[in-house]
GROMACS .gro file of C-alpha atoms in nm:
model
  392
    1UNK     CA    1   1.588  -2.425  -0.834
    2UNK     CA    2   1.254  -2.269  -0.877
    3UNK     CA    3   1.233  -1.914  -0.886
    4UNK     CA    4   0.948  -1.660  -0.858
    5UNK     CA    5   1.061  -1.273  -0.956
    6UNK     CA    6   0.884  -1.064  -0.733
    7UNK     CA    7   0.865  -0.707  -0.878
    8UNK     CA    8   0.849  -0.342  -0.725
    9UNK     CA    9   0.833  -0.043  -0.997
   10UNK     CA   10   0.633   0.264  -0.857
   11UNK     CA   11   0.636   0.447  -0.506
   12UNK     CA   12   0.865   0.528  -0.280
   13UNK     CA   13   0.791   0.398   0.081
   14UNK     CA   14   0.952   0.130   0.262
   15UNK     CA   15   0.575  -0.043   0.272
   16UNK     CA   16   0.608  -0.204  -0.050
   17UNK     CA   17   0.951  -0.407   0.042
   18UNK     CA   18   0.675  -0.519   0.329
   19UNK     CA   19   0.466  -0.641   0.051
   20UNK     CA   20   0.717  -0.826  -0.103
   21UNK     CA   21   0.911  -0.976   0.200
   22UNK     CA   22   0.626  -1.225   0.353
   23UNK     CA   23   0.564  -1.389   0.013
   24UNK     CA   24   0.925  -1.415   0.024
   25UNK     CA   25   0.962  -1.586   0.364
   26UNK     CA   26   0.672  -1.825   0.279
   27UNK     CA   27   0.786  -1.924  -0.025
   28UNK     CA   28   1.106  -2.016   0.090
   29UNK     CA   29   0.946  -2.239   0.334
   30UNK     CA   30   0.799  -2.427   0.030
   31UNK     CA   31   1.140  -2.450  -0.128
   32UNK     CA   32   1.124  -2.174  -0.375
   33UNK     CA   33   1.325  -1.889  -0.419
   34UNK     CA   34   1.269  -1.504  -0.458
   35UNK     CA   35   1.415  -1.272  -0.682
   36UNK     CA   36   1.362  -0.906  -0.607
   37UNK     CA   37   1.397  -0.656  -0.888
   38UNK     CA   38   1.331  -0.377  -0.647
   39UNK     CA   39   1.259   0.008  -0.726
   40UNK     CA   40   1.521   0.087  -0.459
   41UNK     CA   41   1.828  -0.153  -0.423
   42UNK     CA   42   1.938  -0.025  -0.053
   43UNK     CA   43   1.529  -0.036   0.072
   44UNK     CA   44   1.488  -0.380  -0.078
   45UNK     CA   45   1.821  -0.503   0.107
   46UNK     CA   46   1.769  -0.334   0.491
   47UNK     CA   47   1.580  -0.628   0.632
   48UNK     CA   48   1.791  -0.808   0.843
   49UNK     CA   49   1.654  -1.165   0.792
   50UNK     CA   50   1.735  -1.161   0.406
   51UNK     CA   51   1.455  -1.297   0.282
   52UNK     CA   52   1.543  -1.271  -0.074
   53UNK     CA   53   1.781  -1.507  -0.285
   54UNK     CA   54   1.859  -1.202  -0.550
   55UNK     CA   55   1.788  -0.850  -0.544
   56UNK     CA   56   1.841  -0.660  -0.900
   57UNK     CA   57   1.770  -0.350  -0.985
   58UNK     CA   58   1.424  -0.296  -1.160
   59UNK     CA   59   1.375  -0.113  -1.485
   60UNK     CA   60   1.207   0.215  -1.392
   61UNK     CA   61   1.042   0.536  -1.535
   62UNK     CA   62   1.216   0.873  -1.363
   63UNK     CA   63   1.117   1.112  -1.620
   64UNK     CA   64   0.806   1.316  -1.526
   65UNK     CA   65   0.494   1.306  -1.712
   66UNK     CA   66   0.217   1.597  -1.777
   67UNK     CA   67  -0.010   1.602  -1.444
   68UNK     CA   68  -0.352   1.504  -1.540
   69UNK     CA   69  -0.689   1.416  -1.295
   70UNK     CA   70  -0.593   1.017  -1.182
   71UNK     CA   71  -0.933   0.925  -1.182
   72UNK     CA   72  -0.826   0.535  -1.249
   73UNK     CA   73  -0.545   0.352  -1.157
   74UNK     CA   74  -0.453   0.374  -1.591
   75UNK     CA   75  -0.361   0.733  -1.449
   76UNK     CA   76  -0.195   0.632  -1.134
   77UNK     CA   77   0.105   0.441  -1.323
   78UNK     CA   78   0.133   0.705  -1.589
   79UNK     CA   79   0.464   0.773  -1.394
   80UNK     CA   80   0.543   0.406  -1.473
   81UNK     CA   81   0.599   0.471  -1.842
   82UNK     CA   82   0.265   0.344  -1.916
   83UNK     CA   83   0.123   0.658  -2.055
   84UNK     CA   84   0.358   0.611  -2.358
   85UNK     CA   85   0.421   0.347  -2.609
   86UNK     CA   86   0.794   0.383  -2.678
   87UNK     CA   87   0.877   0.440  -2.312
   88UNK     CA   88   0.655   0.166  -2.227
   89UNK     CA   89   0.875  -0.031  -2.493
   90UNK     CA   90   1.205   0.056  -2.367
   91UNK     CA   91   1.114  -0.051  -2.019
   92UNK     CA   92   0.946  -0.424  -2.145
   93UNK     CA   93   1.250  -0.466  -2.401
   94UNK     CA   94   1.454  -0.375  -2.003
   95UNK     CA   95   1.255  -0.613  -1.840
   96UNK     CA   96   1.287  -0.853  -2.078
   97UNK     CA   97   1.653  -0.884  -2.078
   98UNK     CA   98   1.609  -0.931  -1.648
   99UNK     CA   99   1.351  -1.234  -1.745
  100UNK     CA  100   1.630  -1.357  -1.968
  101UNK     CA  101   1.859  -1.317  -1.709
  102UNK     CA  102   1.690  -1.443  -1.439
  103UNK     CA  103   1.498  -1.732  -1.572
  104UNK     CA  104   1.226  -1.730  -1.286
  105UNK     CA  105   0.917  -1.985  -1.301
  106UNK     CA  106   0.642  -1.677  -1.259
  107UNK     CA  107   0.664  -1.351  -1.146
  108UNK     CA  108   0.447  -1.119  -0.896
  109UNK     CA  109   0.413  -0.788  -0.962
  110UNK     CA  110   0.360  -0.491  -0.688
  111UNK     CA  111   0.259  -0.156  -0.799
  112UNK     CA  112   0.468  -0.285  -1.099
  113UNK     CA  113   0.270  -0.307  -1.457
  114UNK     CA  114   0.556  -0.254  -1.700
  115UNK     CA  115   0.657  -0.630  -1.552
  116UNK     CA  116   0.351  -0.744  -1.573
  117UNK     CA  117   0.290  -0.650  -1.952
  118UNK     CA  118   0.699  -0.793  -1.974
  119UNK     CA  119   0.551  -1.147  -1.824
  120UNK     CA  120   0.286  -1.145  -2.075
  121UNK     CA  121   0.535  -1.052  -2.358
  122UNK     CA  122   0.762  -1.369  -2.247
  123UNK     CA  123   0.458  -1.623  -2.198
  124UNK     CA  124   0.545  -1.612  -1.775
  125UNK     CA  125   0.260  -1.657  -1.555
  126UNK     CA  126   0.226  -1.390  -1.312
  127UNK     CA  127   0.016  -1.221  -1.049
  128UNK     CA  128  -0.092  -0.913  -0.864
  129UNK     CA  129   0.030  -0.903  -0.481
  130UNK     CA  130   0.006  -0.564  -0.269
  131UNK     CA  131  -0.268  -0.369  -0.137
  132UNK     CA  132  -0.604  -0.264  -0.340
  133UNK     CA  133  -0.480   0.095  -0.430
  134UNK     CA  134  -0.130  -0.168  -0.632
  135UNK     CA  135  -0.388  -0.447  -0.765
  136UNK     CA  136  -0.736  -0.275  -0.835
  137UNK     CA  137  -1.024  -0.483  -0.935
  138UNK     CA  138  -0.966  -0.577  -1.344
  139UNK     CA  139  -1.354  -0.417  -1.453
  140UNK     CA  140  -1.358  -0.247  -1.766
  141UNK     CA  141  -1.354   0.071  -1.731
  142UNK     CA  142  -1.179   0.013  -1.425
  143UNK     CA  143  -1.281   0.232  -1.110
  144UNK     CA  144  -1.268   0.536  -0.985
  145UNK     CA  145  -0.983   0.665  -0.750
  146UNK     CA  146  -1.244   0.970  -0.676
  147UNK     CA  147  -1.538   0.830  -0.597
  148UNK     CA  148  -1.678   1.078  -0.404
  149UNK     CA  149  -1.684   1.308  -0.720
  150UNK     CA  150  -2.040   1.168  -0.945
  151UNK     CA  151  -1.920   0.822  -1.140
  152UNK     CA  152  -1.886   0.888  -1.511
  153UNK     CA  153  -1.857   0.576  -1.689
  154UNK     CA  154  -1.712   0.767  -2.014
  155UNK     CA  155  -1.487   0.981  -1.810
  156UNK     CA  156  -1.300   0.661  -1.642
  157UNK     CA  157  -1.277   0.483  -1.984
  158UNK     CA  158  -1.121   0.787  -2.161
  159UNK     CA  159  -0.862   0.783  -1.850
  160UNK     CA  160  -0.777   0.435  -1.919
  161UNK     CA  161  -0.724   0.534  -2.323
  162UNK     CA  162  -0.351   0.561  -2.305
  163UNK     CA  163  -0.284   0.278  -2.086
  164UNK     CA  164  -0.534   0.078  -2.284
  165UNK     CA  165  -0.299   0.137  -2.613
  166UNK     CA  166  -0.011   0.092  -2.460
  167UNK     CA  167  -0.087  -0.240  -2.397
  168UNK     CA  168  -0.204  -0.313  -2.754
  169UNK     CA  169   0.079  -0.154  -2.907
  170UNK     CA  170   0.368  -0.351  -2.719
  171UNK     CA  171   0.189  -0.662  -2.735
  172UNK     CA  172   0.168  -0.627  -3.172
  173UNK     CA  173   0.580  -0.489  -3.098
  174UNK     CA  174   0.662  -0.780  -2.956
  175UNK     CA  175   0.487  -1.053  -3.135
  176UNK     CA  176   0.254  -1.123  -2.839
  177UNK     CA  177  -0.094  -1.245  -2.797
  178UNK     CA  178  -0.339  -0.926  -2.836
  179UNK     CA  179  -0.468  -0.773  -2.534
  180UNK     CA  180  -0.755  -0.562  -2.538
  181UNK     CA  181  -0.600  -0.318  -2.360
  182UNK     CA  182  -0.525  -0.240  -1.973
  183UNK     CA  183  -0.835  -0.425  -1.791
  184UNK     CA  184  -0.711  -0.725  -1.989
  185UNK     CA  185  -0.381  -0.738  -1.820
  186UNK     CA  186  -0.494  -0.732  -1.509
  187UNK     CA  187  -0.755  -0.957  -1.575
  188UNK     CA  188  -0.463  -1.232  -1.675
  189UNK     CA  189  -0.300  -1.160  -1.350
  190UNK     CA  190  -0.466  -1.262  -1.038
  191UNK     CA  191  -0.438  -1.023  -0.717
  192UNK     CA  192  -0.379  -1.137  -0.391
  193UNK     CA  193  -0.433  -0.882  -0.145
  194UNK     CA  194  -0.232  -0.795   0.181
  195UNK     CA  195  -0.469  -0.615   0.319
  196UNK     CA  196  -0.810  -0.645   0.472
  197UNK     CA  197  -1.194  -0.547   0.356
  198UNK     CA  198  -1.201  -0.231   0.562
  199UNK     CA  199  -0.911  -0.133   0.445
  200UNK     CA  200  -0.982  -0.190   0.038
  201UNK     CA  201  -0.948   0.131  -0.151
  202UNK     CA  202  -1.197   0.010  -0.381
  203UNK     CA  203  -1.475  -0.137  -0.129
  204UNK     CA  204  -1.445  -0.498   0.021
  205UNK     CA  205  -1.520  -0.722  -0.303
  206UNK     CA  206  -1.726  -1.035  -0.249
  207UNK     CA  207  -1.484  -1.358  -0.363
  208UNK     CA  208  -1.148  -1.154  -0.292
  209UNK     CA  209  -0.929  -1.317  -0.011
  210UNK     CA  210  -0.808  -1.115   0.226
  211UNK     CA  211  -0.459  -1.200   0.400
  212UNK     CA  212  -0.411  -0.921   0.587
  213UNK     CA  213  -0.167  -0.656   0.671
  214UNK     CA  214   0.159  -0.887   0.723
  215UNK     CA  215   0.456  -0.665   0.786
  216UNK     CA  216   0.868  -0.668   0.649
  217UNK     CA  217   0.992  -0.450   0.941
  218UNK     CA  218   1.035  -0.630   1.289
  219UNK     CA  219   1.029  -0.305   1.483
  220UNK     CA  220   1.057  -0.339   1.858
  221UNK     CA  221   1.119   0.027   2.058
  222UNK     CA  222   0.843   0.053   2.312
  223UNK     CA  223   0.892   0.439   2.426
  224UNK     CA  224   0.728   0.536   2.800
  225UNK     CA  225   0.387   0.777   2.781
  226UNK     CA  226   0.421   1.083   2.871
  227UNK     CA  227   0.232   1.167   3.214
  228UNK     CA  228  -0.026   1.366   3.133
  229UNK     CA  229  -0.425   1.296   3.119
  230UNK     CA  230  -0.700   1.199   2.890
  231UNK     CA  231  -0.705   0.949   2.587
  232UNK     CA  232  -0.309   0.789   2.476
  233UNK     CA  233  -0.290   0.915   2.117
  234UNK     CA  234  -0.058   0.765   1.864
  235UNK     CA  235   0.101   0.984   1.609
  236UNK     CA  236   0.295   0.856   1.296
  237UNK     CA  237   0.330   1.172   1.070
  238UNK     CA  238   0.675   1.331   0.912
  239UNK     CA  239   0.718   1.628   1.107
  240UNK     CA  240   0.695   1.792   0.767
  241UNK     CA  241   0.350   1.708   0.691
  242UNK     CA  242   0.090   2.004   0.640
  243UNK     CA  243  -0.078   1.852   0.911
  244UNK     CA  244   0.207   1.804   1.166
  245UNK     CA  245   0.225   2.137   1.272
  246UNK     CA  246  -0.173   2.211   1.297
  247UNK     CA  247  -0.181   1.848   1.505
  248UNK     CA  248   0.127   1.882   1.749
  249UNK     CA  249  -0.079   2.246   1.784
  250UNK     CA  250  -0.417   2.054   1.921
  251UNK     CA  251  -0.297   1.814   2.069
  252UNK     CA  252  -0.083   2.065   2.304
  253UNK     CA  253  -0.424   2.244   2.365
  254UNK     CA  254  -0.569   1.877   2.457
  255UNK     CA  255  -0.271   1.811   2.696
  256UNK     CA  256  -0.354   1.426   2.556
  257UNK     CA  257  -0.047   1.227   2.659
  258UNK     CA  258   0.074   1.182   2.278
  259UNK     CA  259   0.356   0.958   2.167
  260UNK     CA  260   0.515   1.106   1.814
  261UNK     CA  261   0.717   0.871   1.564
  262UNK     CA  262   0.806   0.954   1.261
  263UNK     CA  263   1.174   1.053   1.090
  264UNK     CA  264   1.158   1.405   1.190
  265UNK     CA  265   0.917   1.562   1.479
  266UNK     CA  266   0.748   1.915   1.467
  267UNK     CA  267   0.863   2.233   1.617
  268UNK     CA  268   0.843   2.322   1.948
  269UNK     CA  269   0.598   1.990   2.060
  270UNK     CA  270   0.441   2.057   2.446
  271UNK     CA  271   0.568   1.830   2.729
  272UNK     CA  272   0.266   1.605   2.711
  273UNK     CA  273   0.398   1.482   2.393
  274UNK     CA  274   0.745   1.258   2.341
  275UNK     CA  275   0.838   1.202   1.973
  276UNK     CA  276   1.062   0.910   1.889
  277UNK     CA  277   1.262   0.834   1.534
  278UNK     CA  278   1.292   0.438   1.665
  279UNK     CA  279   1.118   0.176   1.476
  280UNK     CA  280   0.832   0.117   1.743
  281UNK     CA  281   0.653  -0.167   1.804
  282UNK     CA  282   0.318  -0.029   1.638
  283UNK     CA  283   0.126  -0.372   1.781
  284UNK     CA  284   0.224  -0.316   2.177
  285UNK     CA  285   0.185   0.119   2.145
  286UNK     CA  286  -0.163   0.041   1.916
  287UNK     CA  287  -0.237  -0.195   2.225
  288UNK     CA  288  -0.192   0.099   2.495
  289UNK     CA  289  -0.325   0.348   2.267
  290UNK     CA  290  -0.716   0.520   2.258
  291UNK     CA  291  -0.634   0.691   1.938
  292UNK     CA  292  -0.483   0.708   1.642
  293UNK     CA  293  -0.353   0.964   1.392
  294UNK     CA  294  -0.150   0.907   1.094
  295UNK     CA  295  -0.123   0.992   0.733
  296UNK     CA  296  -0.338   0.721   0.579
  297UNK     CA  297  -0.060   0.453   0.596
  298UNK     CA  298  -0.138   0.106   0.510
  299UNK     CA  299   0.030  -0.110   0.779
  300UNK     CA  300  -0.005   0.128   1.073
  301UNK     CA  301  -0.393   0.175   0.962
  302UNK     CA  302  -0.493  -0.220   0.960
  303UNK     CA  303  -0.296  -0.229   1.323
  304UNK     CA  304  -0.488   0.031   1.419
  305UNK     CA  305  -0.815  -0.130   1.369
  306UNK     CA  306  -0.675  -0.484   1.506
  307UNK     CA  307  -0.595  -0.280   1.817
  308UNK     CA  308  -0.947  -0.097   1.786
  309UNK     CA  309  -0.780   0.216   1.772
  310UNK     CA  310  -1.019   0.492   1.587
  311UNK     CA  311  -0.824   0.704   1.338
  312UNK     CA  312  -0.767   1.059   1.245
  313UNK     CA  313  -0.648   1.070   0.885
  314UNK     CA  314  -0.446   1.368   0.757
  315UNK     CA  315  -0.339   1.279   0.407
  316UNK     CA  316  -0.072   1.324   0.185
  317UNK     CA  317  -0.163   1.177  -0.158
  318UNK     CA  318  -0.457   1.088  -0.370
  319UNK     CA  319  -0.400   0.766  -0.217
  320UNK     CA  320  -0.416   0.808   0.120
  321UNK     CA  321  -0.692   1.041   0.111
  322UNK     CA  322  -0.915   0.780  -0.033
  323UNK     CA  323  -0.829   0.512   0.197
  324UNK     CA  324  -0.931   0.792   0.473
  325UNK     CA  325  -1.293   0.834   0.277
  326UNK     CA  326  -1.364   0.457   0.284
  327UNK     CA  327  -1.237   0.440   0.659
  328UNK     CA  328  -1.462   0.721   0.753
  329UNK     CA  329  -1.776   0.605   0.606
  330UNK     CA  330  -1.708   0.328   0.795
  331UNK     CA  331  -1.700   0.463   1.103
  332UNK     CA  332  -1.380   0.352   1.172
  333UNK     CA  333  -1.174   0.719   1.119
  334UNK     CA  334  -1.183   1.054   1.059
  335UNK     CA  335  -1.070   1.255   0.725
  336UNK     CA  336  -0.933   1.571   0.757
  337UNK     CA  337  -0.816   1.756   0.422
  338UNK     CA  338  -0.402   1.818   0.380
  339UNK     CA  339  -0.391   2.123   0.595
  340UNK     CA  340  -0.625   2.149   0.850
  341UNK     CA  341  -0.663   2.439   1.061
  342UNK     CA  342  -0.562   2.321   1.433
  343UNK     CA  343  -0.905   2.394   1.554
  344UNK     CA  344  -1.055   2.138   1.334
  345UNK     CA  345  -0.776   1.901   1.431
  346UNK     CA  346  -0.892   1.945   1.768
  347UNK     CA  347  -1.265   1.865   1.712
  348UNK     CA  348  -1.160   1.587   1.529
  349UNK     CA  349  -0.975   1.470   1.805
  350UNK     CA  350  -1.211   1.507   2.041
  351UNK     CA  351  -1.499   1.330   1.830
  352UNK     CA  352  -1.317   1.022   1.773
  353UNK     CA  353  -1.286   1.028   2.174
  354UNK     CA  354  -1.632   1.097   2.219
  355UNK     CA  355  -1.819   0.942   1.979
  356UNK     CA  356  -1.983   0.608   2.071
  357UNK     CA  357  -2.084   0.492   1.694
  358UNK     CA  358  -1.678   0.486   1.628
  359UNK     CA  359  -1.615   0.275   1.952
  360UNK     CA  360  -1.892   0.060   1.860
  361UNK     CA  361  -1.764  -0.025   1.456
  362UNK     CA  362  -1.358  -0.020   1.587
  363UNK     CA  363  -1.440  -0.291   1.870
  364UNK     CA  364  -1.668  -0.478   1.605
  365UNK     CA  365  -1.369  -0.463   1.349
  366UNK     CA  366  -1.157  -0.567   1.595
  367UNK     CA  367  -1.319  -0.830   1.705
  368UNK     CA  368  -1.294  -1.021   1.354
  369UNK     CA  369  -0.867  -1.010   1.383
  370UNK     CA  370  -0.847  -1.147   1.716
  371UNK     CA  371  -0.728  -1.496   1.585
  372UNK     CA  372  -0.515  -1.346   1.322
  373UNK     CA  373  -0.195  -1.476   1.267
  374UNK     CA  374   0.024  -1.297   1.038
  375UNK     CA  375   0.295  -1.610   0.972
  376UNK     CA  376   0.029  -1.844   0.926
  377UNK     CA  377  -0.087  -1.555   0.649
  378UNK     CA  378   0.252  -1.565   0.478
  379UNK     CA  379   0.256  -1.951   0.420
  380UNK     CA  380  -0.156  -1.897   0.324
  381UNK     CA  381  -0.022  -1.675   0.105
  382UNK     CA  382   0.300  -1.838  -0.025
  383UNK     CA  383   0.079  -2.175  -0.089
  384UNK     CA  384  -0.209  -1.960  -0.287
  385UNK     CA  385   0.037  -1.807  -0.514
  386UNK     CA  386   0.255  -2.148  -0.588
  387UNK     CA  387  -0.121  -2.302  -0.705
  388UNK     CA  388  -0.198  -1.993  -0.910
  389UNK     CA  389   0.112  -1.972  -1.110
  390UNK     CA  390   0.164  -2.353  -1.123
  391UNK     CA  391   0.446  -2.401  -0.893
  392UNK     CA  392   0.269  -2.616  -0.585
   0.00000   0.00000   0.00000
């Protein structure tokens, strides 16, 4: 049987099983199987269709390392063990053993480097699958996570100094052809990226294929709106985000009709809003919806411009605060920092309503998704891959 070992080392969220599952489904149309060494064993095993013919645990970093600036992604998978040689070693030597074990055909790695550097130890080809922030561009030095701070060249290569020698160092350890450090890895493993151009954290890059934001979750609640006038607003924020509170606040003052999902809702929310914990159907409510206000989530934010839904951003991480800067320089969303006062929330709010440069660049983005088809992505996707690695 031929086998492709998807991995899944760093974050938490359920969005990178959603990563992981599509490729999944569309190889197994082609007749090849996936192996899922997965971060989280009980995340990687709720989806109902099992698209996976193993899952295995993943080697995985939980010790915490000093906090330094991420200016580059060498920073961002510090926590990964890649800031240090002999962790880095222990986890290859780990990963090794589940190669051994496993005896897959070519692996793809999301937000997972430790594999990666693993495949190239054991002569497996491999690639990058995920969204831009999990499978950056492979430029040396590679690029800023901060770019609204002035680019130093000399700043991002000292961030990527660690990283760099990790990868040196485990590749003389383990007998392996030399890599000049981090850039080089990545540079051996193609990316394929679930995502689209607006929605890069990098910039859309000219010869990258987009395949869009296909999804692991089939979630179908469809809650009623609350009666109540002006613009429908969608809300998907924990109801213990900095933001939830200041948010619920204006939108109360707004008397929007709001609908509210996310595992836990905010105190005390006004009648025009109705939270729900369900799964919903983020396609159909997107569909109904004028607006939309999240945390700077991947799969929610690329149905949100399908549906030509503008977007208030209130991050969370480093991550999601940058995919709100590239959104709102497109016009497409609005940034707000972590903990907005509610009277900026409002104005926020009430801009993305108002302003007719948003509705002109959400119903131009739009526009370019209207024939997109998310299964024929997966077997684009599947097919891509199996060339790349030598399986088609």
């Amino acid at each position: 049987m031929t086998i492709i070992l998807a991995t899944w080392e760093l974050g938490r969220a359920f969005g990178h099983v959603a990563h992981v599952a599509p490729l999944a489904r569309g190889l197994a149309r082609r007749g090849i199987a996936t192996a899922f060494a997965a971060r989280d064993l009980l995340t990687a095993s709720s989806l109902s269709d099992r698209p996976f013919a193993r899952i295995l645990q993943a080697p995985i970093h939980q010790r915490s390392v000093p906090r330094t600036p991420t200016l580059t992604y060498a920073r961002a998978i510090a926590d990964g063990g890649m800031a240090d040689v002999d962790t880095a070693t222990v986890l290859v030597a780990a990963w090794l053993q589940l190669i051994d074990g496993v005896r897959p055909d070519a692996l793809s790695a999301e937000f997972a480097p430790a594999s990666l550097l693993a495949a190239h130890v054991a002569g497996l080809p491999a690639v990058r699958v995920g969204t831009a922030w999990a499978c950056p561009p492979a430029s040396e030095p590679l690029p800023s996570l901060m770019p609204w701070l002035p680019d130093d060249p000399a700043a991002r290569t000292a961030a990527g100094a660690g990283a760099d020698d990790v990868v040196r160092t485990i590749c003389r350890r383990f007998g392996a052809p030399l890599l000049d450090g981090l850039p080089a890895l990545l540079a051996k493993s193609p990316r394929f990226l679930e995502t689209w151009p607006e929605m890069d954290h990098y910039g859309a890059a000219s010869g990258a294929t987009y395949y869009g934001a296909m999804t692991g979750l089939a979630a179908t609640a469809r809650p009623a709106w609350p009666d109540a006038s002006g613009p429908r607003t969608f809300v998907y924020i924990p109801g213990d985000h900095a933001g939830a509170v200041p948010l619920a606040t204006a939108l109360a003052a707004l008397g929007w009709p709001t609908l509210w999902h996310g595992p836990t809702p905010p105190p005390d929310l006004a009648s025009n809003i109705a939270y729900t914990a369900a799964p919903v159907d983020t396609a159909h409510i997107l569909g109904e919806a004028a607006l939309f206000a999240g945390r700077g989530g991947h799969a929610t934010g690329c149905e949100a411009i399908r549906q030509a839904c503008p977007q208030l951003v209130i991050p969370d991480t480093l991550e999601t605060a940058l995919l709100g800067w590239r959104l709102e320089r497109q016009d497409l969303a609005k940034l707000l920092g972590e903990r907005p006062a509610a009277a900026n929330v409002q104005a926020a709010l009430e801009a993305l309503a108002a302003d007719t440069r948003i509705a002109a660049a959400v119903t131009a983005a739009s526009a370019r998704y209207v024939k997109y088809d998310p299964f024929a992505a997966e077997d684009e996707l599947a097919r891509d891959i199996a060339t790349a690695v030598g399986l088609a």
